[in-house]
């Protein structure tokens, strides 16, 4: 869901550049596997140590809430476009994003930009 609002900011320049590349690679037909653990976006995050987030409960909570509201299951494989459409319809359009991750340090960025999936 974070990719909906990504504007090039991040924990580090390397993380921001990596996230921009991942976003470019995720075409609507690109198959993704849903997870609540570290993933391709997390790979360059400085808070990711040995493929484990230094605050896994927080991130897993966000991920589980997205899956629940979108009626999706961890491990499901679907096209990225189908996932983004569902997130937009079930969470972002009805204004539920803040319910999930309003306590995130990047909340002000997401609150000040429209979703790229509108």
mmCIF file of C-alpha atoms in Angstrom:
data_model
loop_
_atom_site.group_PDB
_atom_site.id
_atom_site.type_symbol
_atom_site.label_atom_id
_atom_site.label_comp_id
_atom_site.label_asym_id
_atom_site.label_seq_id
_atom_site.Cartn_x
_atom_site.Cartn_y
_atom_site.Cartn_z
ATOM 1 C CA UNK A 1 0.000 0.000 0.000
ATOM 2 C CA UNK A 2 2.909 2.358 0.669
ATOM 3 C CA UNK A 3 3.746 2.365 -3.035
ATOM 4 C CA UNK A 4 0.497 4.243 -3.721
ATOM 5 C CA UNK A 5 2.068 7.346 -2.175
ATOM 6 C CA UNK A 6 5.781 6.877 -2.810
ATOM 7 C CA UNK A 7 7.373 10.148 -3.958
ATOM 8 C CA UNK A 8 11.076 9.424 -3.608
ATOM 9 C CA UNK A 9 11.504 9.938 0.108
ATOM 10 C CA UNK A 10 12.725 7.187 2.356
ATOM 11 C CA UNK A 11 14.988 6.051 5.118
ATOM 12 C CA UNK A 12 17.999 6.580 2.854
ATOM 13 C CA UNK A 13 18.845 7.553 -0.709
ATOM 14 C CA UNK A 14 19.567 3.926 -1.520
ATOM 15 C CA UNK A 15 16.208 2.804 -0.195
ATOM 16 C CA UNK A 16 14.364 5.516 -2.144
ATOM 17 C CA UNK A 17 16.186 4.608 -5.382
ATOM 18 C CA UNK A 18 15.499 0.904 -4.823
ATOM 19 C CA UNK A 19 11.811 1.536 -4.155
ATOM 20 C CA UNK A 20 11.530 3.635 -7.334
ATOM 21 C CA UNK A 21 13.048 0.741 -9.329
ATOM 22 C CA UNK A 22 10.679 -1.785 -7.767
ATOM 23 C CA UNK A 23 7.727 0.449 -8.588
ATOM 24 C CA UNK A 24 8.861 0.697 -12.221
ATOM 25 C CA UNK A 25 9.160 -3.096 -12.462
ATOM 26 C CA UNK A 26 5.700 -3.752 -11.029
ATOM 27 C CA UNK A 27 3.595 -3.557 -14.163
ATOM 28 C CA UNK A 28 -0.128 -4.290 -13.819
ATOM 29 C CA UNK A 29 0.385 -7.861 -15.133
ATOM 30 C CA UNK A 30 3.410 -8.597 -12.906
ATOM 31 C CA UNK A 31 2.507 -11.473 -10.561
ATOM 32 C CA UNK A 32 3.121 -10.801 -6.880
ATOM 33 C CA UNK A 33 2.924 -13.038 -3.810
ATOM 34 C CA UNK A 34 1.390 -11.361 -0.769
ATOM 35 C CA UNK A 35 3.387 -11.553 2.445
ATOM 36 C CA UNK A 36 3.452 -9.980 5.875
ATOM 37 C CA UNK A 37 7.212 -10.333 6.140
ATOM 38 C CA UNK A 38 10.097 -8.552 4.442
ATOM 39 C CA UNK A 39 9.639 -8.402 0.686
ATOM 40 C CA UNK A 40 11.163 -6.881 -2.452
ATOM 41 C CA UNK A 41 10.397 -3.344 -1.281
ATOM 42 C CA UNK A 42 12.063 -3.990 2.091
ATOM 43 C CA UNK A 43 15.263 -5.369 0.537
ATOM 44 C CA UNK A 44 17.169 -2.045 0.655
ATOM 45 C CA UNK A 45 15.604 -0.667 3.828
ATOM 46 C CA UNK A 46 18.214 0.179 6.461
ATOM 47 C CA UNK A 47 15.797 -1.175 9.085
ATOM 48 C CA UNK A 48 15.963 -4.600 7.384
ATOM 49 C CA UNK A 49 18.684 -6.717 8.935
ATOM 50 C CA UNK A 50 19.219 -10.212 7.639
ATOM 51 C CA UNK A 51 15.868 -10.158 5.851
ATOM 52 C CA UNK A 52 14.091 -9.207 9.079
ATOM 53 C CA UNK A 53 12.615 -5.830 9.968
ATOM 54 C CA UNK A 54 13.821 -4.323 13.226
ATOM 55 C CA UNK A 55 10.144 -3.669 14.084
ATOM 56 C CA UNK A 56 8.338 -6.632 12.510
ATOM 57 C CA UNK A 57 5.197 -6.411 14.646
ATOM 58 C CA UNK A 58 4.445 -2.901 13.380
ATOM 59 C CA UNK A 59 4.917 -3.710 9.698
ATOM 60 C CA UNK A 60 3.186 -7.080 9.933
ATOM 61 C CA UNK A 61 0.231 -5.348 11.587
ATOM 62 C CA UNK A 62 -0.055 -2.939 8.652
ATOM 63 C CA UNK A 63 0.217 -5.797 6.153
ATOM 64 C CA UNK A 64 -2.344 -7.971 7.937
ATOM 65 C CA UNK A 65 -4.817 -5.076 8.067
ATOM 66 C CA UNK A 66 -4.461 -4.530 4.310
ATOM 67 C CA UNK A 67 -5.029 -8.219 3.630
ATOM 68 C CA UNK A 68 -8.060 -8.325 5.942
ATOM 69 C CA UNK A 69 -9.741 -5.247 4.451
ATOM 70 C CA UNK A 70 -9.061 -6.469 0.920
ATOM 71 C CA UNK A 71 -10.264 -10.016 1.696
ATOM 72 C CA UNK A 72 -6.917 -11.458 0.608
ATOM 73 C CA UNK A 73 -4.728 -14.124 2.192
ATOM 74 C CA UNK A 74 -1.025 -14.221 2.870
ATOM 75 C CA UNK A 75 0.645 -16.277 0.162
ATOM 76 C CA UNK A 76 -1.938 -15.403 -2.482
ATOM 77 C CA UNK A 77 -0.508 -14.766 -5.945
ATOM 78 C CA UNK A 78 -2.190 -12.195 -8.175
ATOM 79 C CA UNK A 79 -1.332 -9.546 -10.757
ATOM 80 C CA UNK A 80 -0.023 -6.325 -9.231
ATOM 81 C CA UNK A 81 -2.767 -4.369 -11.013
ATOM 82 C CA UNK A 82 -5.481 -6.495 -9.411
ATOM 83 C CA UNK A 83 -3.914 -5.922 -6.006
ATOM 84 C CA UNK A 84 -3.594 -2.163 -6.440
ATOM 85 C CA UNK A 85 -7.170 -1.904 -7.730
ATOM 86 C CA UNK A 86 -8.451 -3.756 -4.675
ATOM 87 C CA UNK A 87 -6.390 -1.621 -2.277
ATOM 88 C CA UNK A 88 -7.660 1.527 -3.972
ATOM 89 C CA UNK A 89 -11.282 0.354 -3.874
ATOM 90 C CA UNK A 90 -11.378 -1.197 -0.392
ATOM 91 C CA UNK A 91 -8.973 1.029 1.577
ATOM 92 C CA UNK A 92 -7.816 4.204 -0.120
ATOM 93 C CA UNK A 93 -11.012 5.445 -1.808
ATOM 94 C CA UNK A 94 -13.155 4.978 1.333
ATOM 95 C CA UNK A 95 -10.512 6.797 3.427
ATOM 96 C CA UNK A 96 -9.388 3.854 5.578
ATOM 97 C CA UNK A 97 -5.624 4.296 5.110
ATOM 98 C CA UNK A 98 -5.193 6.295 8.315
ATOM 99 C CA UNK A 99 -6.943 3.527 10.258
ATOM 100 C CA UNK A 100 -4.221 1.124 9.175
ATOM 101 C CA UNK A 101 -1.074 3.215 9.232
ATOM 102 C CA UNK A 102 -1.914 6.657 10.600
ATOM 103 C CA UNK A 103 0.793 6.156 13.235
ATOM 104 C CA UNK A 104 3.515 5.630 10.590
ATOM 105 C CA UNK A 105 6.313 8.192 10.505
ATOM 106 C CA UNK A 106 5.547 8.785 6.805
ATOM 107 C CA UNK A 107 1.835 9.494 7.366
ATOM 108 C CA UNK A 108 2.230 13.201 6.526
ATOM 109 C CA UNK A 109 3.662 12.285 3.107
ATOM 110 C CA UNK A 110 0.768 9.955 2.318
ATOM 111 C CA UNK A 111 -1.767 12.467 3.614
ATOM 112 C CA UNK A 112 -0.451 15.191 1.327
ATOM 113 C CA UNK A 113 -0.373 13.227 -1.956
ATOM 114 C CA UNK A 114 -3.057 11.475 -3.982
ATOM 115 C CA UNK A 115 -2.826 7.759 -4.566
ATOM 116 C CA UNK A 116 -1.081 6.925 -7.837
ATOM 117 C CA UNK A 117 -3.724 4.215 -8.355
ATOM 118 C CA UNK A 118 -6.753 6.502 -8.671
#
